[in-house]
PDB file of C-alpha atoms in Angstrom:
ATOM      1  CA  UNK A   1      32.769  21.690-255.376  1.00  0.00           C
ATOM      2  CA  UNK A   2      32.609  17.883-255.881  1.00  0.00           C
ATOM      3  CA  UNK A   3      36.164  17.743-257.279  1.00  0.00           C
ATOM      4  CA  UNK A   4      37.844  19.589-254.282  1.00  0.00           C
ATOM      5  CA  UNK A   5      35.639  17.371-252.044  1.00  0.00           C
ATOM      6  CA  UNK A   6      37.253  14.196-253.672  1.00  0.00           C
ATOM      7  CA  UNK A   7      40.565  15.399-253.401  1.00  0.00           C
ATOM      8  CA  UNK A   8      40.051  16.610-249.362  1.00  0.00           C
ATOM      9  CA  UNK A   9      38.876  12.821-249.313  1.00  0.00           C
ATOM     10  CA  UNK A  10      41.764  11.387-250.393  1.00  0.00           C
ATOM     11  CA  UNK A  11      44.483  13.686-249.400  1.00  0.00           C
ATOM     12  CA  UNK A  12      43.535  13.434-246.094  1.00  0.00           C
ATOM     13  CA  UNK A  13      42.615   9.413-245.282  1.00  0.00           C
ATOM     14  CA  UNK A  14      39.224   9.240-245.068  1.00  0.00           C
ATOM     15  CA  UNK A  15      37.120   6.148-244.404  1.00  0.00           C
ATOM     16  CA  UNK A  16      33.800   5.288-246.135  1.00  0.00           C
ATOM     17  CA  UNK A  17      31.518   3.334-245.196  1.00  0.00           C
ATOM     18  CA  UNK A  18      27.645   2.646-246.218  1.00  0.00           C
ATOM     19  CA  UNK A  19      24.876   4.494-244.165  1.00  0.00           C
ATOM     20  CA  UNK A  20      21.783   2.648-243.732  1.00  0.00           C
ATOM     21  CA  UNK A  21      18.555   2.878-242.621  1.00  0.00           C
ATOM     22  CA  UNK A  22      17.270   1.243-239.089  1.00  0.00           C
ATOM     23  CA  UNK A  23      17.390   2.251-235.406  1.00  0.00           C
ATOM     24  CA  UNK A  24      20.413   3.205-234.848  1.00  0.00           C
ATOM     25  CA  UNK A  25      21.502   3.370-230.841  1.00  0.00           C
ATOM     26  CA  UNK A  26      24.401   1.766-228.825  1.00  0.00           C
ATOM     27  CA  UNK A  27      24.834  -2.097-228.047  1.00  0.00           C
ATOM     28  CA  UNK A  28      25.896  -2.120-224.184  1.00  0.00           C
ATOM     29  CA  UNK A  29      27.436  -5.408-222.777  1.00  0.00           C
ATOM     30  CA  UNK A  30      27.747  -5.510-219.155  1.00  0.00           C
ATOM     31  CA  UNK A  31      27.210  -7.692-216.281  1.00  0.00           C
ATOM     32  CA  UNK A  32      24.753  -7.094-214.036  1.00  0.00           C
ATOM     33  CA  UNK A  33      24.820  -9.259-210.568  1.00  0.00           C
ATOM     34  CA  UNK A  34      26.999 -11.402-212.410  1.00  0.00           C
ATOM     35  CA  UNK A  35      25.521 -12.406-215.560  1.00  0.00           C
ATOM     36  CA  UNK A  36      26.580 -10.654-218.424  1.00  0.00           C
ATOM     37  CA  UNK A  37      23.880  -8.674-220.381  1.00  0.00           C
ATOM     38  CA  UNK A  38      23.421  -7.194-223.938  1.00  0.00           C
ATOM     39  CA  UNK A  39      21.468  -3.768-224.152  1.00  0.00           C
ATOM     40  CA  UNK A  40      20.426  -1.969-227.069  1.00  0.00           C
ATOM     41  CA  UNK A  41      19.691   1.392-226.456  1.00  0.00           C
ATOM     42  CA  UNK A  42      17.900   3.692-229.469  1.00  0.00           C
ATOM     43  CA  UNK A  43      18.825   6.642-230.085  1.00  0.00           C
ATOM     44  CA  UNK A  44      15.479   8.520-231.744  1.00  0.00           C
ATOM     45  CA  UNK A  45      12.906   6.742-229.422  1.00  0.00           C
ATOM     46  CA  UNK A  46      15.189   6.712-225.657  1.00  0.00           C
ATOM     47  CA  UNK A  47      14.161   3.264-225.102  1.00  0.00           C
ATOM     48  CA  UNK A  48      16.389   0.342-224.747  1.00  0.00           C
ATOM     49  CA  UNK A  49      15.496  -3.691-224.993  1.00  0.00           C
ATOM     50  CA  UNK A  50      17.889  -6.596-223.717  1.00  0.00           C
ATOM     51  CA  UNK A  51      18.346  -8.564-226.498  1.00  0.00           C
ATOM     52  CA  UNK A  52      18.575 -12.494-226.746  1.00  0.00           C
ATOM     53  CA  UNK A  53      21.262 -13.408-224.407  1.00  0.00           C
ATOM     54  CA  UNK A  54      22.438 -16.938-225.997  1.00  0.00           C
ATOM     55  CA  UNK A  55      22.508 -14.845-229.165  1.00  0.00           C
ATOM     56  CA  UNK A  56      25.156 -12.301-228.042  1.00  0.00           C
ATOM     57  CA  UNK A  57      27.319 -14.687-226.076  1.00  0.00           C
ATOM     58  CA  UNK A  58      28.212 -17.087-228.575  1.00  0.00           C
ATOM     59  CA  UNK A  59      29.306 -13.689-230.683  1.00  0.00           C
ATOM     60  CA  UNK A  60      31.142 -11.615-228.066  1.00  0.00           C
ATOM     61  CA  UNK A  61      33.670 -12.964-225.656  1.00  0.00           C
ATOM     62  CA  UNK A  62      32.771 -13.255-222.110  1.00  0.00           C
ATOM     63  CA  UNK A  63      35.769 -10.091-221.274  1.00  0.00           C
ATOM     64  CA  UNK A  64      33.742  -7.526-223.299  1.00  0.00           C
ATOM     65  CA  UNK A  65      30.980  -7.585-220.758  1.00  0.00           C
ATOM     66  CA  UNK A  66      33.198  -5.627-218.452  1.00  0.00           C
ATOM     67  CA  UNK A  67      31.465  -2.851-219.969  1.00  0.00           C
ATOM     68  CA  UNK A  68      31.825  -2.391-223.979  1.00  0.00           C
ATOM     69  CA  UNK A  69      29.576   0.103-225.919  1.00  0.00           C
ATOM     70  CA  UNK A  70      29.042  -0.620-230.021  1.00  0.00           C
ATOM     71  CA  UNK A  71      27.453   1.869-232.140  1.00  0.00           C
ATOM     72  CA  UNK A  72      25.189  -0.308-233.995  1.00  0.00           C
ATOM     73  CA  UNK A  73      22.239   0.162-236.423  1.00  0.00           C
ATOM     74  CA  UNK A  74      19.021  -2.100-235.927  1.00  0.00           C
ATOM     75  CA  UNK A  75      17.379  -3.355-239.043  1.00  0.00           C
ATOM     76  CA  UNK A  76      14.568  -5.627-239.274  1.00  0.00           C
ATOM     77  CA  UNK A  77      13.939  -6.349-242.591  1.00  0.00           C
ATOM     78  CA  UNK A  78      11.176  -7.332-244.489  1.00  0.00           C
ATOM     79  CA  UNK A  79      11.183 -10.152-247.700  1.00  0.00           C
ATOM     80  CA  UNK A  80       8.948  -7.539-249.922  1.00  0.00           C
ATOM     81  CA  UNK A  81       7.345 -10.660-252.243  1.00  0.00           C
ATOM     82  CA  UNK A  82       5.934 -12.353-249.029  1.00  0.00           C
ATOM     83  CA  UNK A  83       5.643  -9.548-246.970  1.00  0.00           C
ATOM     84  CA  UNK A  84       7.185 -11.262-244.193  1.00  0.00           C
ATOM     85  CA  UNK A  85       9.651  -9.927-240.955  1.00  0.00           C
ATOM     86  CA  UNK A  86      12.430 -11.356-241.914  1.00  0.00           C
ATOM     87  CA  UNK A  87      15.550 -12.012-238.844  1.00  0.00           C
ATOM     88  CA  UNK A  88      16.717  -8.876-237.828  1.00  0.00           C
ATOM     89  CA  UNK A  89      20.351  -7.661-238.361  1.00  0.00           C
ATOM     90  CA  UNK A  90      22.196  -5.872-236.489  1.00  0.00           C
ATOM     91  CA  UNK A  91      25.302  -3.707-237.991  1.00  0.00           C
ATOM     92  CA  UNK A  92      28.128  -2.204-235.831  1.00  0.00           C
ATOM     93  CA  UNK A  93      29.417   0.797-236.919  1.00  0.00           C
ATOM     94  CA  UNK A  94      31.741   2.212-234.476  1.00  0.00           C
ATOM     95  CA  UNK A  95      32.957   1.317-230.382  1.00  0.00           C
ATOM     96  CA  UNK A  96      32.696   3.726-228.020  1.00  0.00           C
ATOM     97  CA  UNK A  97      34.257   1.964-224.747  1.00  0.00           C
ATOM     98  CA  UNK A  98      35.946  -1.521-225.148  1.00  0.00           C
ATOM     99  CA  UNK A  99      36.338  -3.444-222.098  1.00  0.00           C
ATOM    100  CA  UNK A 100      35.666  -0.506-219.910  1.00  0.00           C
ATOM    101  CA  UNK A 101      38.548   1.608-221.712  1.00  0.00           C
ATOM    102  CA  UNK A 102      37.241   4.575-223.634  1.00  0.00           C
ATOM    103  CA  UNK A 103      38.039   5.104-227.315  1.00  0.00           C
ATOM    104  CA  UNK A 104      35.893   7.556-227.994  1.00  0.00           C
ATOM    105  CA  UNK A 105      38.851  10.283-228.962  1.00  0.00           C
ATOM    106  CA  UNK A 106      40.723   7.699-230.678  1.00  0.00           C
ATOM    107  CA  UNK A 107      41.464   7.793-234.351  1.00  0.00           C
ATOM    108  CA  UNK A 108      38.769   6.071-236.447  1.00  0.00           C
ATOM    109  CA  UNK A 109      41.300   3.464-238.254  1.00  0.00           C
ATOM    110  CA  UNK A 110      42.220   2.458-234.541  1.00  0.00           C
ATOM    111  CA  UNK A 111      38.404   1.937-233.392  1.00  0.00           C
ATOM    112  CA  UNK A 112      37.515   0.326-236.969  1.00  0.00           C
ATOM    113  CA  UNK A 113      40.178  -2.564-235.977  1.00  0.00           C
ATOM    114  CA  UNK A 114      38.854  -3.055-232.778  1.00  0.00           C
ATOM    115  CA  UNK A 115      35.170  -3.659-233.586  1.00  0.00           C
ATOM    116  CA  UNK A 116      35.655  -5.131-237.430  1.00  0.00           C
ATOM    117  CA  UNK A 117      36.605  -8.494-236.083  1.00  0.00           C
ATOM    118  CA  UNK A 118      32.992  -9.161-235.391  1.00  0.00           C
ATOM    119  CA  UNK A 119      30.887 -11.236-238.187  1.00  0.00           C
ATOM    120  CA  UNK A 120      28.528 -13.750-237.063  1.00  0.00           C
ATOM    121  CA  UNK A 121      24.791 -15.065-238.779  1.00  0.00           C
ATOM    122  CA  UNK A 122      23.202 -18.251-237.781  1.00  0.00           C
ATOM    123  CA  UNK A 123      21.317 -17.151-234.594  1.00  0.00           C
ATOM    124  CA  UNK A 124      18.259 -15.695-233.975  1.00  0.00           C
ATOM    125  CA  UNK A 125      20.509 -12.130-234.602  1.00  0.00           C
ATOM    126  CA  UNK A 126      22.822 -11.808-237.108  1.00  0.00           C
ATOM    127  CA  UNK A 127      25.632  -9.541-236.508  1.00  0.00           C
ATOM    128  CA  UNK A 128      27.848  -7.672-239.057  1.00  0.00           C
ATOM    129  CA  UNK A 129      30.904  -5.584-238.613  1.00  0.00           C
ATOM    130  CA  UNK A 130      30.079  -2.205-241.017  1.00  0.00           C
ATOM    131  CA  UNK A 131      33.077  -2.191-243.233  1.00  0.00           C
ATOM    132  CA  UNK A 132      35.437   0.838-244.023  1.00  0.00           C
ATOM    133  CA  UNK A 133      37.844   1.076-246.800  1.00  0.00           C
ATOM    134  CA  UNK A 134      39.812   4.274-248.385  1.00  0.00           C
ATOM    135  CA  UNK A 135      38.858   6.340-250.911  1.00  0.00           C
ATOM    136  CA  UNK A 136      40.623   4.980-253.365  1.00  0.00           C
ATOM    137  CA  UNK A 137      39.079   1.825-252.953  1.00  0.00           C
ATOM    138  CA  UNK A 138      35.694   3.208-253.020  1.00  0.00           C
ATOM    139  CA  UNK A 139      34.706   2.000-256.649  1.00  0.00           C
ATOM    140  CA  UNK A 140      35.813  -1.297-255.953  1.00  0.00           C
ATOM    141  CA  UNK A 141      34.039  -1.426-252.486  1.00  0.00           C
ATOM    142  CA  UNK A 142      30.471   0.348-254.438  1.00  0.00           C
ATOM    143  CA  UNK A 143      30.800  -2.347-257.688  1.00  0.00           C
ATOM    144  CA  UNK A 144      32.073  -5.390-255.940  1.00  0.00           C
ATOM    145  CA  UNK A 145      31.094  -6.015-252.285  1.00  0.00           C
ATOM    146  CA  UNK A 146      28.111  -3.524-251.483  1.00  0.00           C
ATOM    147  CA  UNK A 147      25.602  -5.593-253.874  1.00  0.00           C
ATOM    148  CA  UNK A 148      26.558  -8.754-251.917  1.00  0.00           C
ATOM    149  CA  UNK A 149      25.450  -7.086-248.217  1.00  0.00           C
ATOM    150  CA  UNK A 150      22.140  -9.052-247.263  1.00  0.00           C
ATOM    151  CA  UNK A 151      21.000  -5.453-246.008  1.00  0.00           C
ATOM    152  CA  UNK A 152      21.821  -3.749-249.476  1.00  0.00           C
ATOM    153  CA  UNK A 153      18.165  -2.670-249.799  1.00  0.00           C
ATOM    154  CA  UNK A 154      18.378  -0.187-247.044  1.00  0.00           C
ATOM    155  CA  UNK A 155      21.948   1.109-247.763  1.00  0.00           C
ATOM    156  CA  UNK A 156      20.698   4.870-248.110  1.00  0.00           C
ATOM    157  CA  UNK A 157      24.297   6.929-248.775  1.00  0.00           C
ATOM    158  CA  UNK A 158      28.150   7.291-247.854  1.00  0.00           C
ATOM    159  CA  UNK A 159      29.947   8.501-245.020  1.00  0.00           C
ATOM    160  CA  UNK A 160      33.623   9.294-244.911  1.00  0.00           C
ATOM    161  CA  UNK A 161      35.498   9.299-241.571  1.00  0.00           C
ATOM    162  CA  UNK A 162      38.875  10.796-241.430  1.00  0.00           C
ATOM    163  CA  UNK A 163      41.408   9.267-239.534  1.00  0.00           C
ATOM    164  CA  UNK A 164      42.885  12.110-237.317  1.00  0.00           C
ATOM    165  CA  UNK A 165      39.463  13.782-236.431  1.00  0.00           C
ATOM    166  CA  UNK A 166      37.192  10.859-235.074  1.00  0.00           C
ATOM    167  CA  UNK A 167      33.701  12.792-235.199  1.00  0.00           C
ATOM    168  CA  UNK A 168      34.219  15.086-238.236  1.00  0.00           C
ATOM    169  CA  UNK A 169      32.837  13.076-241.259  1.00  0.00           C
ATOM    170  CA  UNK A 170      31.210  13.957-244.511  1.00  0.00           C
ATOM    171  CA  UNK A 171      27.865  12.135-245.502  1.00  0.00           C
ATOM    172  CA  UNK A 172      26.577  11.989-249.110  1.00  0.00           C
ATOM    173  CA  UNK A 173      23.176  10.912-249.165  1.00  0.00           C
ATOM    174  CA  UNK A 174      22.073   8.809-252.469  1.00  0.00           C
ATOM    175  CA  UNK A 175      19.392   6.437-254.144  1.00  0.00           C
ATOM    176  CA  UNK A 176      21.104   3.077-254.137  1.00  0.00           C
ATOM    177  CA  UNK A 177      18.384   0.575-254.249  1.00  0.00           C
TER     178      UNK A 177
END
């Protein structure tokens, strides 16, 4: 079963990427009466919060508020030896709608271009593109860069997105901390 699962994997360009833990819900930037706004909206509790504006607009250019929707993941960590909140962090995953256009039926390799462009820590936020890599990279990816994530404690699996059906994806749930 695992063997023909690899193979499907590969033969057919998937994408993995980590799965972690948080609230995960959409990041909306819009303007509203002219000033542009950032909106998180989570998915399990159907609540949304703006989030700090100075934050968001030194990280996304001022043409993505014409509408732009990021799947994103919320963490707010905790440093376990202090016990203390530490900033939160949040991870995009996927886009939705970029600059009002919908992507939602395009391929995943054309969506992962479009939002992976977006790194930035130093604010009261930090913001990190979720990368995705091929199978056959997928040891490297797990050995090499994983362990170096500064949200690697609540990395809780794998899930593989294949490039010509954008919402059919495999998920393997693991232990990695």
């Amino acid at each position: 079963c695992c063997q023909k699962r690899a193979v499907h994997i590969n033969e057919y360009r998937y994408y993995g990427q980590v799965k972690i833990k948080g609230q995960v819900g959409v990041l909306y930037l819009t303007t509203i009466n002219g000033l542009p706004m950032s909106v998180f909206i989570d998915f399990k509790y159907q609540q949304f919060y703006f989030l700090d504006l100075s934050a968001c607009k030194s990280i996304f250019k001022p043409e993505l508020y014409d509408d732009t929707v990021f799947e994103v993941t919320l963490i707010k960590p905790t440093d376990s030896r202090q016990n203390q909140q530490k900033s939160p962090i949040l991870v995009i995953s996927d886009v939705y709608v970029w600059c009002g256009q919908c992507l939602y039926y395009q391929s995943f390799l054309v969506r992962y271009q479009i939002w992976s462009q977006y790194d930035y820590h130093g604010s009261d936020l930090d913001i990190y593109s979720k990368d995705a890599v091929k199978y056959d990279q997928l040891r490297s990816f797990m050995n090499d860069y994983v362990s170096t994530l500064p949200y690697v404690q609540e990395i809780t699996g794998l899930i593989f997105y294949p490039d010509y059906n954008p919402h059919h994806h495999i998920m393997i749930n693991e232990n990695f901390s």
